């Protein structure tokens, strides 16, 4: 019963609360408001921005299903297909995110934070792909846990921002600088704890 409840909560945050938070947390005066006209009018920046968001959403959706034992047990081909979709989406979203990090609102601290996150997401996902190709299933599962933990930054970023701004009273830039690291580093720490506990 507890496992089912946990799965529902996990699914809600993964594919339910993300679009809700995306709509509720207005970053137009902070995130976009901190961009120069040159950046906002750049066709390259806009292309990568929507590539990052679009394929990031696909990553959230397809990655969530990868943790379903039922799907793996009943139809391994569906699991593999969704896995390929996840990997492809992460590569496209992660590369776009790496590009966007150079234009991060808040300057070098945020740029390093989001850039490191993009590299961590890409790196853990590539390792998940390599290990499954080698038939190293346990290692593959562990790398997928790490990969999706970084993917979950899309959720935790939008959870932390209102807490830091509305709860603590930080201004957007200060909160955003902190969130550029806080949105994904603790996620990876939790992932490592899960990997350790499941050995």
PDB file of N, CA and C in Angstrom, residues 50-156:
ATOM      1  N   UNK A  50      13.371  27.008 -26.280  1.00  0.00           N
ATOM      2  CA  UNK A  50      12.196  26.151 -26.474  1.00  0.00           C
ATOM      3  C   UNK A  50      12.583  24.687 -26.682  1.00  0.00           C
ATOM      4  N   UNK A  51      13.771  24.459 -27.220  1.00  0.00           N
ATOM      5  CA  UNK A  51      14.269  23.082 -27.332  1.00  0.00           C
ATOM      6  C   UNK A  51      14.481  22.500 -25.939  1.00  0.00           C
ATOM      7  N   UNK A  52      15.056  23.289 -25.056  1.00  0.00           N
ATOM      8  CA  UNK A  52      15.313  22.863 -23.681  1.00  0.00           C
ATOM      9  C   UNK A  52      14.008  22.550 -22.944  1.00  0.00           C
ATOM     10  N   UNK A  53      13.051  23.444 -23.051  1.00  0.00           N
ATOM     11  CA  UNK A  53      11.778  23.263 -22.358  1.00  0.00           C
ATOM     12  C   UNK A  53      10.989  22.094 -22.944  1.00  0.00           C
ATOM     13  N   UNK A  54      10.891  22.056 -24.268  1.00  0.00           N
ATOM     14  CA  UNK A  54      10.091  21.029 -24.933  1.00  0.00           C
ATOM     15  C   UNK A  54      10.595  19.625 -24.685  1.00  0.00           C
ATOM     16  N   UNK A  55      11.884  19.411 -24.954  1.00  0.00           N
ATOM     17  CA  UNK A  55      12.436  18.075 -24.750  1.00  0.00           C
ATOM     18  C   UNK A  55      12.648  17.766 -23.267  1.00  0.00           C
ATOM     19  N   UNK A  56      12.749  18.808 -22.462  1.00  0.00           N
ATOM     20  CA  UNK A  56      12.811  18.591 -21.017  1.00  0.00           C
ATOM     21  C   UNK A  56      11.505  18.003 -20.504  1.00  0.00           C
ATOM     22  N   UNK A  57      10.393  18.490 -21.035  1.00  0.00           N
ATOM     23  CA  UNK A  57       9.082  17.964 -20.650  1.00  0.00           C
ATOM     24  C   UNK A  57       8.935  16.507 -21.076  1.00  0.00           C
ATOM     25  N   UNK A  58       9.418  16.184 -22.277  1.00  0.00           N
ATOM     26  CA  UNK A  58       9.368  14.795 -22.755  1.00  0.00           C
ATOM     27  C   UNK A  58      10.234  13.903 -21.873  1.00  0.00           C
ATOM     28  N   UNK A  59      11.371  14.437 -21.431  1.00  0.00           N
ATOM     29  CA  UNK A  59      12.247  13.688 -20.531  1.00  0.00           C
ATOM     30  C   UNK A  59      11.537  13.374 -19.221  1.00  0.00           C
ATOM     31  N   UNK A  60      10.836  14.357 -18.679  1.00  0.00           N
ATOM     32  CA  UNK A  60      10.103  14.149 -17.435  1.00  0.00           C
ATOM     33  C   UNK A  60       9.074  13.041 -17.588  1.00  0.00           C
ATOM     34  N   UNK A  61       8.334  13.093 -18.689  1.00  0.00           N
ATOM     35  CA  UNK A  61       7.258  12.117 -18.920  1.00  0.00           C
ATOM     36  C   UNK A  61       7.795  10.721 -19.183  1.00  0.00           C
ATOM     37  N   UNK A  62       8.738  10.601 -20.100  1.00  0.00           N
ATOM     38  CA  UNK A  62       9.266   9.282 -20.464  1.00  0.00           C
ATOM     39  C   UNK A  62      10.143   8.701 -19.364  1.00  0.00           C
ATOM     40  N   UNK A  63      10.871   9.547 -18.648  1.00  0.00           N
ATOM     41  CA  UNK A  63      11.746   9.065 -17.579  1.00  0.00           C
ATOM     42  C   UNK A  63      10.980   8.497 -16.406  1.00  0.00           C
ATOM     43  N   UNK A  64       9.850   9.090 -16.099  1.00  0.00           N
ATOM     44  CA  UNK A  64       9.017   8.622 -14.989  1.00  0.00           C
ATOM     45  C   UNK A  64       8.584   7.176 -15.193  1.00  0.00           C
ATOM     46  N   UNK A  65       8.250   6.824 -16.428  1.00  0.00           N
ATOM     47  CA  UNK A  65       7.775   5.462 -16.712  1.00  0.00           C
ATOM     48  C   UNK A  65       8.874   4.421 -16.562  1.00  0.00           C
ATOM     49  N   UNK A  66      10.130   4.839 -16.641  1.00  0.00           N
ATOM     50  CA  UNK A  66      11.247   3.899 -16.578  1.00  0.00           C
ATOM     51  C   UNK A  66      11.387   3.235 -15.212  1.00  0.00           C
ATOM     52  N   UNK A  67      10.751   3.808 -14.216  1.00  0.00           N
ATOM     53  CA  UNK A  67      10.827   3.253 -12.867  1.00  0.00           C
ATOM     54  C   UNK A  67       9.671   2.299 -12.561  1.00  0.00           C
ATOM     55  N   UNK A  68       8.838   2.044 -13.564  1.00  0.00           N
ATOM     56  CA  UNK A  68       7.712   1.129 -13.389  1.00  0.00           C
ATOM     57  C   UNK A  68       8.146  -0.320 -13.609  1.00  0.00           C
ATOM     58  N   UNK A  69       8.120  -1.122 -12.548  1.00  0.00           N
ATOM     59  CA  UNK A  69       8.457  -2.537 -12.663  1.00  0.00           C
ATOM     60  C   UNK A  69       7.419  -3.268 -13.500  1.00  0.00           C
ATOM     61  N   UNK A  70       6.182  -2.791 -13.453  1.00  0.00           N
ATOM     62  CA  UNK A  70       5.100  -3.429 -14.206  1.00  0.00           C
ATOM     63  C   UNK A  70       5.348  -3.336 -15.707  1.00  0.00           C
ATOM     64  N   UNK A  71       5.780  -2.153 -16.164  1.00  0.00           N
ATOM     65  CA  UNK A  71       6.063  -1.978 -17.597  1.00  0.00           C
ATOM     66  C   UNK A  71       7.221  -2.868 -18.015  1.00  0.00           C
ATOM     67  N   UNK A  72       8.268  -2.909 -17.199  1.00  0.00           N
ATOM     68  CA  UNK A  72       9.433  -3.741 -17.532  1.00  0.00           C
ATOM     69  C   UNK A  72       9.064  -5.216 -17.570  1.00  0.00           C
ATOM     70  N   UNK A  73       8.191  -5.633 -16.645  1.00  0.00           N
ATOM     71  CA  UNK A  73       7.830  -7.046 -16.558  1.00  0.00           C
ATOM     72  C   UNK A  73       6.888  -7.466 -17.677  1.00  0.00           C
ATOM     73  N   UNK A  74       5.934  -6.597 -18.023  1.00  0.00           N
ATOM     74  CA  UNK A  74       4.910  -6.957 -19.011  1.00  0.00           C
ATOM     75  C   UNK A  74       5.376  -6.758 -20.443  1.00  0.00           C
ATOM     76  N   UNK A  75       6.135  -5.714 -20.683  1.00  0.00           N
ATOM     77  CA  UNK A  75       6.556  -5.436 -22.057  1.00  0.00           C
ATOM     78  C   UNK A  75       7.891  -4.704 -22.043  1.00  0.00           C
ATOM     79  N   UNK A  76       8.952  -5.456 -22.113  1.00  0.00           N
ATOM     80  CA  UNK A  76      10.296  -4.884 -22.062  1.00  0.00           C
ATOM     81  C   UNK A  76      10.563  -3.987 -23.268  1.00  0.00           C
ATOM     82  N   UNK A  77       9.883  -4.257 -24.391  1.00  0.00           N
ATOM     83  CA  UNK A  77      10.094  -3.432 -25.586  1.00  0.00           C
ATOM     84  C   UNK A  77       9.587  -2.008 -25.382  1.00  0.00           C
ATOM     85  N   UNK A  78       8.465  -1.883 -24.655  1.00  0.00           N
ATOM     86  CA  UNK A  78       7.955  -0.544 -24.343  1.00  0.00           C
ATOM     87  C   UNK A  78       8.948   0.186 -23.456  1.00  0.00           C
ATOM     88  N   UNK A  79       9.475  -0.524 -22.478  1.00  0.00           N
ATOM     89  CA  UNK A  79      10.473   0.050 -21.574  1.00  0.00           C
ATOM     90  C   UNK A  79      11.694   0.543 -22.363  1.00  0.00           C
ATOM     91  N   UNK A  80      12.152  -0.267 -23.304  1.00  0.00           N
ATOM     92  CA  UNK A  80      13.333   0.100 -24.099  1.00  0.00           C
ATOM     93  C   UNK A  80      13.044   1.284 -25.011  1.00  0.00           C
ATOM     94  N   UNK A  81      11.845   1.287 -25.614  1.00  0.00           N
ATOM     95  CA  UNK A  81      11.476   2.396 -26.501  1.00  0.00           C
ATOM     96  C   UNK A  81      11.385   3.705 -25.729  1.00  0.00           C
ATOM     97  N   UNK A  82      10.734   3.662 -24.571  1.00  0.00           N
ATOM     98  CA  UNK A  82      10.622   4.862 -23.747  1.00  0.00           C
ATOM     99  C   UNK A  82      11.997   5.299 -23.240  1.00  0.00           C
ATOM    100  N   UNK A  83      12.858   4.315 -22.990  1.00  0.00           N
ATOM    101  CA  UNK A  83      14.217   4.637 -22.569  1.00  0.00           C
ATOM    102  C   UNK A  83      14.986   5.383 -23.645  1.00  0.00           C
ATOM    103  N   UNK A  84      14.819   4.935 -24.892  1.00  0.00           N
ATOM    104  CA  UNK A  84      15.477   5.616 -26.009  1.00  0.00           C
ATOM    105  C   UNK A  84      14.934   7.032 -26.185  1.00  0.00           C
ATOM    106  N   UNK A  85      13.625   7.171 -25.994  1.00  0.00           N
ATOM    107  CA  UNK A  85      13.015   8.504 -26.081  1.00  0.00           C
ATOM    108  C   UNK A  85      13.577   9.401 -24.984  1.00  0.00           C
ATOM    109  N   UNK A  86      13.728   8.831 -23.793  1.00  0.00           N
ATOM    110  CA  UNK A  86      14.281   9.606 -22.666  1.00  0.00           C
ATOM    111  C   UNK A  86      15.708  10.054 -22.959  1.00  0.00           C
ATOM    112  N   UNK A  87      16.538   9.119 -23.386  1.00  0.00           N
ATOM    113  CA  UNK A  87      17.947   9.448 -23.669  1.00  0.00           C
ATOM    114  C   UNK A  87      18.044  10.514 -24.758  1.00  0.00           C
ATOM    115  N   UNK A  88      17.290  10.332 -25.843  1.00  0.00           N
ATOM    116  CA  UNK A  88      17.317  11.309 -26.929  1.00  0.00           C
ATOM    117  C   UNK A  88      16.846  12.680 -26.473  1.00  0.00           C
ATOM    118  N   UNK A  89      15.797  12.700 -25.667  1.00  0.00           N
ATOM    119  CA  UNK A  89      15.260  13.973 -25.169  1.00  0.00           C
ATOM    120  C   UNK A  89      16.238  14.663 -24.230  1.00  0.00           C
ATOM    121  N   UNK A  90      16.908  13.874 -23.386  1.00  0.00           N
ATOM    122  CA  UNK A  90      17.899  14.445 -22.470  1.00  0.00           C
ATOM    123  C   UNK A  90      19.062  15.058 -23.246  1.00  0.00           C
ATOM    124  N   UNK A  91      19.532  14.363 -24.264  1.00  0.00           N
ATOM    125  CA  UNK A  91      20.648  14.883 -25.067  1.00  0.00           C
ATOM    126  C   UNK A  91      20.276  16.233 -25.680  1.00  0.00           C
ATOM    127  N   UNK A  92      19.078  16.290 -26.265  1.00  0.00           N
ATOM    128  CA  UNK A  92      18.636  17.534 -26.912  1.00  0.00           C
ATOM    129  C   UNK A  92      18.368  18.643 -25.902  1.00  0.00           C
ATOM    130  N   UNK A  93      17.713  18.301 -24.796  1.00  0.00           N
ATOM    131  CA  UNK A  93      17.412  19.301 -23.769  1.00  0.00           C
ATOM    132  C   UNK A  93      18.664  19.710 -23.016  1.00  0.00           C
ATOM    133  N   UNK A  94      19.511  18.725 -22.703  1.00  0.00           N
ATOM    134  CA  UNK A  94      20.730  19.010 -21.955  1.00  0.00           C
ATOM    135  C   UNK A  94      21.715  19.871 -22.725  1.00  0.00           C
ATOM    136  N   UNK A  95      21.892  19.586 -24.009  1.00  0.00           N
ATOM    137  CA  UNK A  95      22.783  20.397 -24.836  1.00  0.00           C
ATOM    138  C   UNK A  95      22.267  21.831 -24.947  1.00  0.00           C
ATOM    139  N   UNK A  96      20.946  21.956 -25.091  1.00  0.00           N
ATOM    140  CA  UNK A  96      20.340  23.295 -25.154  1.00  0.00           C
ATOM    141  C   UNK A  96      20.519  24.008 -23.816  1.00  0.00           C
ATOM    142  N   UNK A  97      20.343  23.246 -22.711  1.00  0.00           N
ATOM    143  CA  UNK A  97      20.526  23.835 -21.389  1.00  0.00           C
ATOM    144  C   UNK A  97      21.949  24.306 -21.156  1.00  0.00           C
ATOM    145  N   UNK A  98      22.916  23.560 -21.679  1.00  0.00           N
ATOM    146  CA  UNK A  98      24.321  23.954 -21.557  1.00  0.00           C
ATOM    147  C   UNK A  98      24.568  25.267 -22.283  1.00  0.00           C
ATOM    148  N   UNK A  99      23.999  25.395 -23.471  1.00  0.00           N
ATOM    149  CA  UNK A  99      24.115  26.645 -24.225  1.00  0.00           C
ATOM    150  C   UNK A  99      23.472  27.803 -23.453  1.00  0.00           C
ATOM    151  N   UNK A 100      22.280  27.566 -22.930  1.00  0.00           N
ATOM    152  CA  UNK A 100      21.546  28.615 -22.221  1.00  0.00           C
ATOM    153  C   UNK A 100      22.245  29.043 -20.938  1.00  0.00           C
ATOM    154  N   UNK A 101      23.032  28.140 -20.348  1.00  0.00           N
ATOM    155  CA  UNK A 101      23.706  28.470 -19.091  1.00  0.00           C
ATOM    156  C   UNK A 101      24.676  29.643 -19.247  1.00  0.00           C
ATOM    157  N   UNK A 102      25.208  29.820 -20.450  1.00  0.00           N
ATOM    158  CA  UNK A 102      26.120  30.934 -20.690  1.00  0.00           C
ATOM    159  C   UNK A 102      25.413  32.286 -20.630  1.00  0.00           C
ATOM    160  N   UNK A 103      24.085  32.257 -20.685  1.00  0.00           N
ATOM    161  CA  UNK A 103      23.293  33.491 -20.640  1.00  0.00           C
ATOM    162  C   UNK A 103      22.422  33.535 -19.386  1.00  0.00           C
ATOM    163  N   UNK A 104      22.800  32.745 -18.361  1.00  0.00           N
ATOM    164  CA  UNK A 104      21.984  32.620 -17.155  1.00  0.00           C
ATOM    165  C   UNK A 104      21.798  33.960 -16.449  1.00  0.00           C
ATOM    166  N   UNK A 105      20.571  34.206 -16.016  1.00  0.00           N
ATOM    167  CA  UNK A 105      20.275  35.389 -15.219  1.00  0.00           C
ATOM    168  C   UNK A 105      21.043  35.297 -13.911  1.00  0.00           C
ATOM    169  N   UNK A 106      21.745  36.365 -13.537  1.00  0.00           N
ATOM    170  CA  UNK A 106      22.486  36.367 -12.286  1.00  0.00           C
ATOM    171  C   UNK A 106      23.984  36.278 -12.451  1.00  0.00           C
ATOM    172  N   UNK A 107      24.440  36.025 -13.681  1.00  0.00           N
ATOM    173  CA  UNK A 107      25.874  36.050 -13.934  1.00  0.00           C
ATOM    174  C   UNK A 107      26.578  34.723 -13.757  1.00  0.00           C
ATOM    175  N   UNK A 108      27.865  34.799 -13.387  1.00  0.00           N
ATOM    176  CA  UNK A 108      28.756  33.643 -13.446  1.00  0.00           C
ATOM    177  C   UNK A 108      28.365  32.532 -12.474  1.00  0.00           C
ATOM    178  N   UNK A 109      27.849  32.863 -11.289  1.00  0.00           N
ATOM    179  CA  UNK A 109      27.477  31.833 -10.313  1.00  0.00           C
ATOM    180  C   UNK A 109      26.347  30.968 -10.856  1.00  0.00           C
ATOM    181  N   UNK A 110      25.325  31.625 -11.384  1.00  0.00           N
ATOM    182  CA  UNK A 110      24.203  30.886 -11.967  1.00  0.00           C
ATOM    183  C   UNK A 110      24.642  30.141 -13.219  1.00  0.00           C
ATOM    184  N   UNK A 111      25.509  30.761 -14.003  1.00  0.00           N
ATOM    185  CA  UNK A 111      25.996  30.120 -15.236  1.00  0.00           C
ATOM    186  C   UNK A 111      26.737  28.826 -14.915  1.00  0.00           C
ATOM    187  N   UNK A 112      27.610  28.867 -13.908  1.00  0.00           N
ATOM    188  CA  UNK A 112      28.328  27.659 -13.500  1.00  0.00           C
ATOM    189  C   UNK A 112      27.364  26.613 -12.926  1.00  0.00           C
ATOM    190  N   UNK A 113      26.388  27.078 -12.150  1.00  0.00           N
ATOM    191  CA  UNK A 113      25.434  26.163 -11.546  1.00  0.00           C
ATOM    192  C   UNK A 113      24.615  25.415 -12.572  1.00  0.00           C
ATOM    193  N   UNK A 114      24.022  26.146 -13.496  1.00  0.00           N
ATOM    194  CA  UNK A 114      23.194  25.515 -14.524  1.00  0.00           C
ATOM    195  C   UNK A 114      24.035  24.766 -15.555  1.00  0.00           C
ATOM    196  N   UNK A 115      25.239  25.271 -15.814  1.00  0.00           N
ATOM    197  CA  UNK A 115      26.135  24.570 -16.732  1.00  0.00           C
ATOM    198  C   UNK A 115      26.555  23.227 -16.164  1.00  0.00           C
ATOM    199  N   UNK A 116      26.898  23.212 -14.881  1.00  0.00           N
ATOM    200  CA  UNK A 116      27.280  21.967 -14.216  1.00  0.00           C
ATOM    201  C   UNK A 116      26.107  20.998 -14.172  1.00  0.00           C
ATOM    202  N   UNK A 117      24.910  21.532 -13.966  1.00  0.00           N
ATOM    203  CA  UNK A 117      23.723  20.688 -13.960  1.00  0.00           C
ATOM    204  C   UNK A 117      23.510  20.035 -15.324  1.00  0.00           C
ATOM    205  N   UNK A 118      23.672  20.796 -16.388  1.00  0.00           N
ATOM    206  CA  UNK A 118      23.506  20.255 -17.743  1.00  0.00           C
ATOM    207  C   UNK A 118      24.522  19.148 -18.000  1.00  0.00           C
ATOM    208  N   UNK A 119      25.766  19.368 -17.589  1.00  0.00           N
ATOM    209  CA  UNK A 119      26.806  18.358 -17.783  1.00  0.00           C
ATOM    210  C   UNK A 119      26.538  17.114 -16.944  1.00  0.00           C
ATOM    211  N   UNK A 120      26.045  17.312 -15.719  1.00  0.00           N
ATOM    212  CA  UNK A 120      25.711  16.178 -14.853  1.00  0.00           C
ATOM    213  C   UNK A 120      24.566  15.369 -15.437  1.00  0.00           C
ATOM    214  N   UNK A 121      23.578  16.054 -15.987  1.00  0.00           N
ATOM    215  CA  UNK A 121      22.421  15.386 -16.596  1.00  0.00           C
ATOM    216  C   UNK A 121      22.857  14.588 -17.826  1.00  0.00           C
ATOM    217  N   UNK A 122      23.650  15.221 -18.666  1.00  0.00           N
ATOM    218  CA  UNK A 122      24.144  14.539 -19.862  1.00  0.00           C
ATOM    219  C   UNK A 122      25.045  13.365 -19.494  1.00  0.00           C
ATOM    220  N   UNK A 123      25.950  13.589 -18.548  1.00  0.00           N
ATOM    221  CA  UNK A 123      26.904  12.560 -18.164  1.00  0.00           C
ATOM    222  C   UNK A 123      26.247  11.331 -17.551  1.00  0.00           C
ATOM    223  N   UNK A 124      25.328  11.530 -16.622  1.00  0.00           N
ATOM    224  CA  UNK A 124      24.652  10.406 -15.973  1.00  0.00           C
ATOM    225  C   UNK A 124      23.783   9.644 -16.972  1.00  0.00           C
ATOM    226  N   UNK A 125      23.188  10.354 -17.909  1.00  0.00           N
ATOM    227  CA  UNK A 125      22.329   9.706 -18.907  1.00  0.00           C
ATOM    228  C   UNK A 125      23.147   8.876 -19.890  1.00  0.00           C
ATOM    229  N   UNK A 126      24.266   9.424 -20.330  1.00  0.00           N
ATOM    230  CA  UNK A 126      25.157   8.683 -21.234  1.00  0.00           C
ATOM    231  C   UNK A 126      25.665   7.423 -20.541  1.00  0.00           C
ATOM    232  N   UNK A 127      26.012   7.526 -19.259  1.00  0.00           N
ATOM    233  CA  UNK A 127      26.470   6.362 -18.506  1.00  0.00           C
ATOM    234  C   UNK A 127      25.359   5.320 -18.372  1.00  0.00           C
ATOM    235  N   UNK A 128      24.122   5.771 -18.201  1.00  0.00           N
ATOM    236  CA  UNK A 128      22.991   4.841 -18.126  1.00  0.00           C
ATOM    237  C   UNK A 128      22.834   4.098 -19.442  1.00  0.00           C
ATOM    238  N   UNK A 129      23.039   4.801 -20.541  1.00  0.00           N
ATOM    239  CA  UNK A 129      22.919   4.200 -21.867  1.00  0.00           C
ATOM    240  C   UNK A 129      24.066   3.208 -22.123  1.00  0.00           C
ATOM    241  N   UNK A 130      25.272   3.602 -21.776  1.00  0.00           N
ATOM    242  CA  UNK A 130      26.445   2.753 -22.007  1.00  0.00           C
ATOM    243  C   UNK A 130      26.344   1.460 -21.200  1.00  0.00           C
ATOM    244  N   UNK A 131      25.961   1.583 -19.936  1.00  0.00           N
ATOM    245  CA  UNK A 131      25.908   0.402 -19.069  1.00  0.00           C
ATOM    246  C   UNK A 131      24.831  -0.587 -19.507  1.00  0.00           C
ATOM    247  N   UNK A 132      23.686  -0.088 -19.981  1.00  0.00           N
ATOM    248  CA  UNK A 132      22.637  -1.020 -20.423  1.00  0.00           C
ATOM    249  C   UNK A 132      23.064  -1.719 -21.705  1.00  0.00           C
ATOM    250  N   UNK A 133      23.810  -1.023 -22.558  1.00  0.00           N
ATOM    251  CA  UNK A 133      24.317  -1.635 -23.783  1.00  0.00           C
ATOM    252  C   UNK A 133      25.325  -2.741 -23.477  1.00  0.00           C
ATOM    253  N   UNK A 134      26.011  -2.602 -22.353  1.00  0.00           N
ATOM    254  CA  UNK A 134      26.973  -3.616 -21.938  1.00  0.00           C
ATOM    255  C   UNK A 134      26.323  -4.734 -21.128  1.00  0.00           C
ATOM    256  N   UNK A 135      25.020  -4.615 -20.902  1.00  0.00           N
ATOM    257  CA  UNK A 135      24.311  -5.620 -20.128  1.00  0.00           C
ATOM    258  C   UNK A 135      24.500  -5.492 -18.629  1.00  0.00           C
ATOM    259  N   UNK A 136      25.003  -4.351 -18.187  1.00  0.00           N
ATOM    260  CA  UNK A 136      25.220  -4.101 -16.760  1.00  0.00           C
ATOM    261  C   UNK A 136      23.958  -3.461 -16.177  1.00  0.00           C
ATOM    262  N   UNK A 137      22.959  -4.288 -15.926  1.00  0.00           N
ATOM    263  CA  UNK A 137      21.625  -3.813 -15.572  1.00  0.00           C
ATOM    264  C   UNK A 137      21.600  -3.037 -14.263  1.00  0.00           C
ATOM    265  N   UNK A 138      22.274  -3.556 -13.243  1.00  0.00           N
ATOM    266  CA  UNK A 138      22.268  -2.857 -11.945  1.00  0.00           C
ATOM    267  C   UNK A 138      22.918  -1.480 -12.059  1.00  0.00           C
ATOM    268  N   UNK A 139      24.046  -1.428 -12.748  1.00  0.00           N
ATOM    269  CA  UNK A 139      24.731  -0.142 -12.952  1.00  0.00           C
ATOM    270  C   UNK A 139      23.848   0.796 -13.771  1.00  0.00           C
ATOM    271  N   UNK A 140      23.169   0.242 -14.779  1.00  0.00           N
ATOM    272  CA  UNK A 140      22.246   1.032 -15.601  1.00  0.00           C
ATOM    273  C   UNK A 140      21.151   1.644 -14.750  1.00  0.00           C
ATOM    274  N   UNK A 141      20.557   0.840 -13.879  1.00  0.00           N
ATOM    275  CA  UNK A 141      19.485   1.335 -13.015  1.00  0.00           C
ATOM    276  C   UNK A 141      19.990   2.437 -12.091  1.00  0.00           C
ATOM    277  N   UNK A 142      21.196   2.268 -11.566  1.00  0.00           N
ATOM    278  CA  UNK A 142      21.772   3.279 -10.672  1.00  0.00           C
ATOM    279  C   UNK A 142      22.032   4.599 -11.402  1.00  0.00           C
ATOM    280  N   UNK A 143      22.542   4.508 -12.628  1.00  0.00           N
ATOM    281  CA  UNK A 143      22.793   5.724 -13.402  1.00  0.00           C
ATOM    282  C   UNK A 143      21.494   6.396 -13.815  1.00  0.00           C
ATOM    283  N   UNK A 144      20.448   5.591 -14.054  1.00  0.00           N
ATOM    284  CA  UNK A 144      19.138   6.168 -14.378  1.00  0.00           C
ATOM    285  C   UNK A 144      18.551   6.909 -13.184  1.00  0.00           C
ATOM    286  N   UNK A 145      18.768   6.389 -11.998  1.00  0.00           N
ATOM    287  CA  UNK A 145      18.317   7.074 -10.784  1.00  0.00           C
ATOM    288  C   UNK A 145      18.992   8.433 -10.680  1.00  0.00           C
ATOM    289  N   UNK A 146      20.297   8.447 -10.925  1.00  0.00           N
ATOM    290  CA  UNK A 146      21.047   9.717 -10.876  1.00  0.00           C
ATOM    291  C   UNK A 146      20.581  10.673 -11.971  1.00  0.00           C
ATOM    292  N   UNK A 147      20.389  10.138 -13.170  1.00  0.00           N
ATOM    293  CA  UNK A 147      19.959  10.971 -14.297  1.00  0.00           C
ATOM    294  C   UNK A 147      18.612  11.626 -14.031  1.00  0.00           C
ATOM    295  N   UNK A 148      17.673  10.824 -13.548  1.00  0.00           N
ATOM    296  CA  UNK A 148      16.333  11.383 -13.326  1.00  0.00           C
ATOM    297  C   UNK A 148      16.314  12.315 -12.124  1.00  0.00           C
ATOM    298  N   UNK A 149      17.239  12.102 -11.197  1.00  0.00           N
ATOM    299  CA  UNK A 149      17.363  13.024 -10.064  1.00  0.00           C
ATOM    300  C   UNK A 149      17.730  14.420 -10.558  1.00  0.00           C
ATOM    301  N   UNK A 150      18.634  14.478 -11.549  1.00  0.00           N
ATOM    302  CA  UNK A 150      19.005  15.775 -12.130  1.00  0.00           C
ATOM    303  C   UNK A 150      17.840  16.320 -12.957  1.00  0.00           C
ATOM    304  N   UNK A 151      17.170  15.430 -13.679  1.00  0.00           N
ATOM    305  CA  UNK A 151      15.996  15.827 -14.458  1.00  0.00           C
ATOM    306  C   UNK A 151      14.947  16.486 -13.561  1.00  0.00           C
ATOM    307  N   UNK A 152      14.865  15.995 -12.332  1.00  0.00           N
ATOM    308  CA  UNK A 152      13.880  16.500 -11.369  1.00  0.00           C
ATOM    309  C   UNK A 152      14.152  17.928 -10.921  1.00  0.00           C
ATOM    310  N   UNK A 153      15.278  18.477 -11.328  1.00  0.00           N
ATOM    311  CA  UNK A 153      15.576  19.882 -11.034  1.00  0.00           C
ATOM    312  C   UNK A 153      14.491  20.786 -11.610  1.00  0.00           C
ATOM    313  N   UNK A 154      13.841  20.318 -12.668  1.00  0.00           N
ATOM    314  CA  UNK A 154      12.735  21.088 -13.254  1.00  0.00           C
ATOM    315  C   UNK A 154      11.614  21.279 -12.241  1.00  0.00           C
ATOM    316  N   UNK A 155      11.438  20.295 -11.370  1.00  0.00           N
ATOM    317  CA  UNK A 155      10.421  20.372 -10.326  1.00  0.00           C
ATOM    318  C   UNK A 155      10.949  21.128  -9.112  1.00  0.00           C
ATOM    319  N   UNK A 156      12.118  20.712  -8.614  1.00  0.00           N
ATOM    320  CA  UNK A 156      12.637  21.308  -7.383  1.00  0.00           C
ATOM    321  C   UNK A 156      12.983  22.786  -7.538  1.00  0.00           C
TER     322      UNK A 156
END
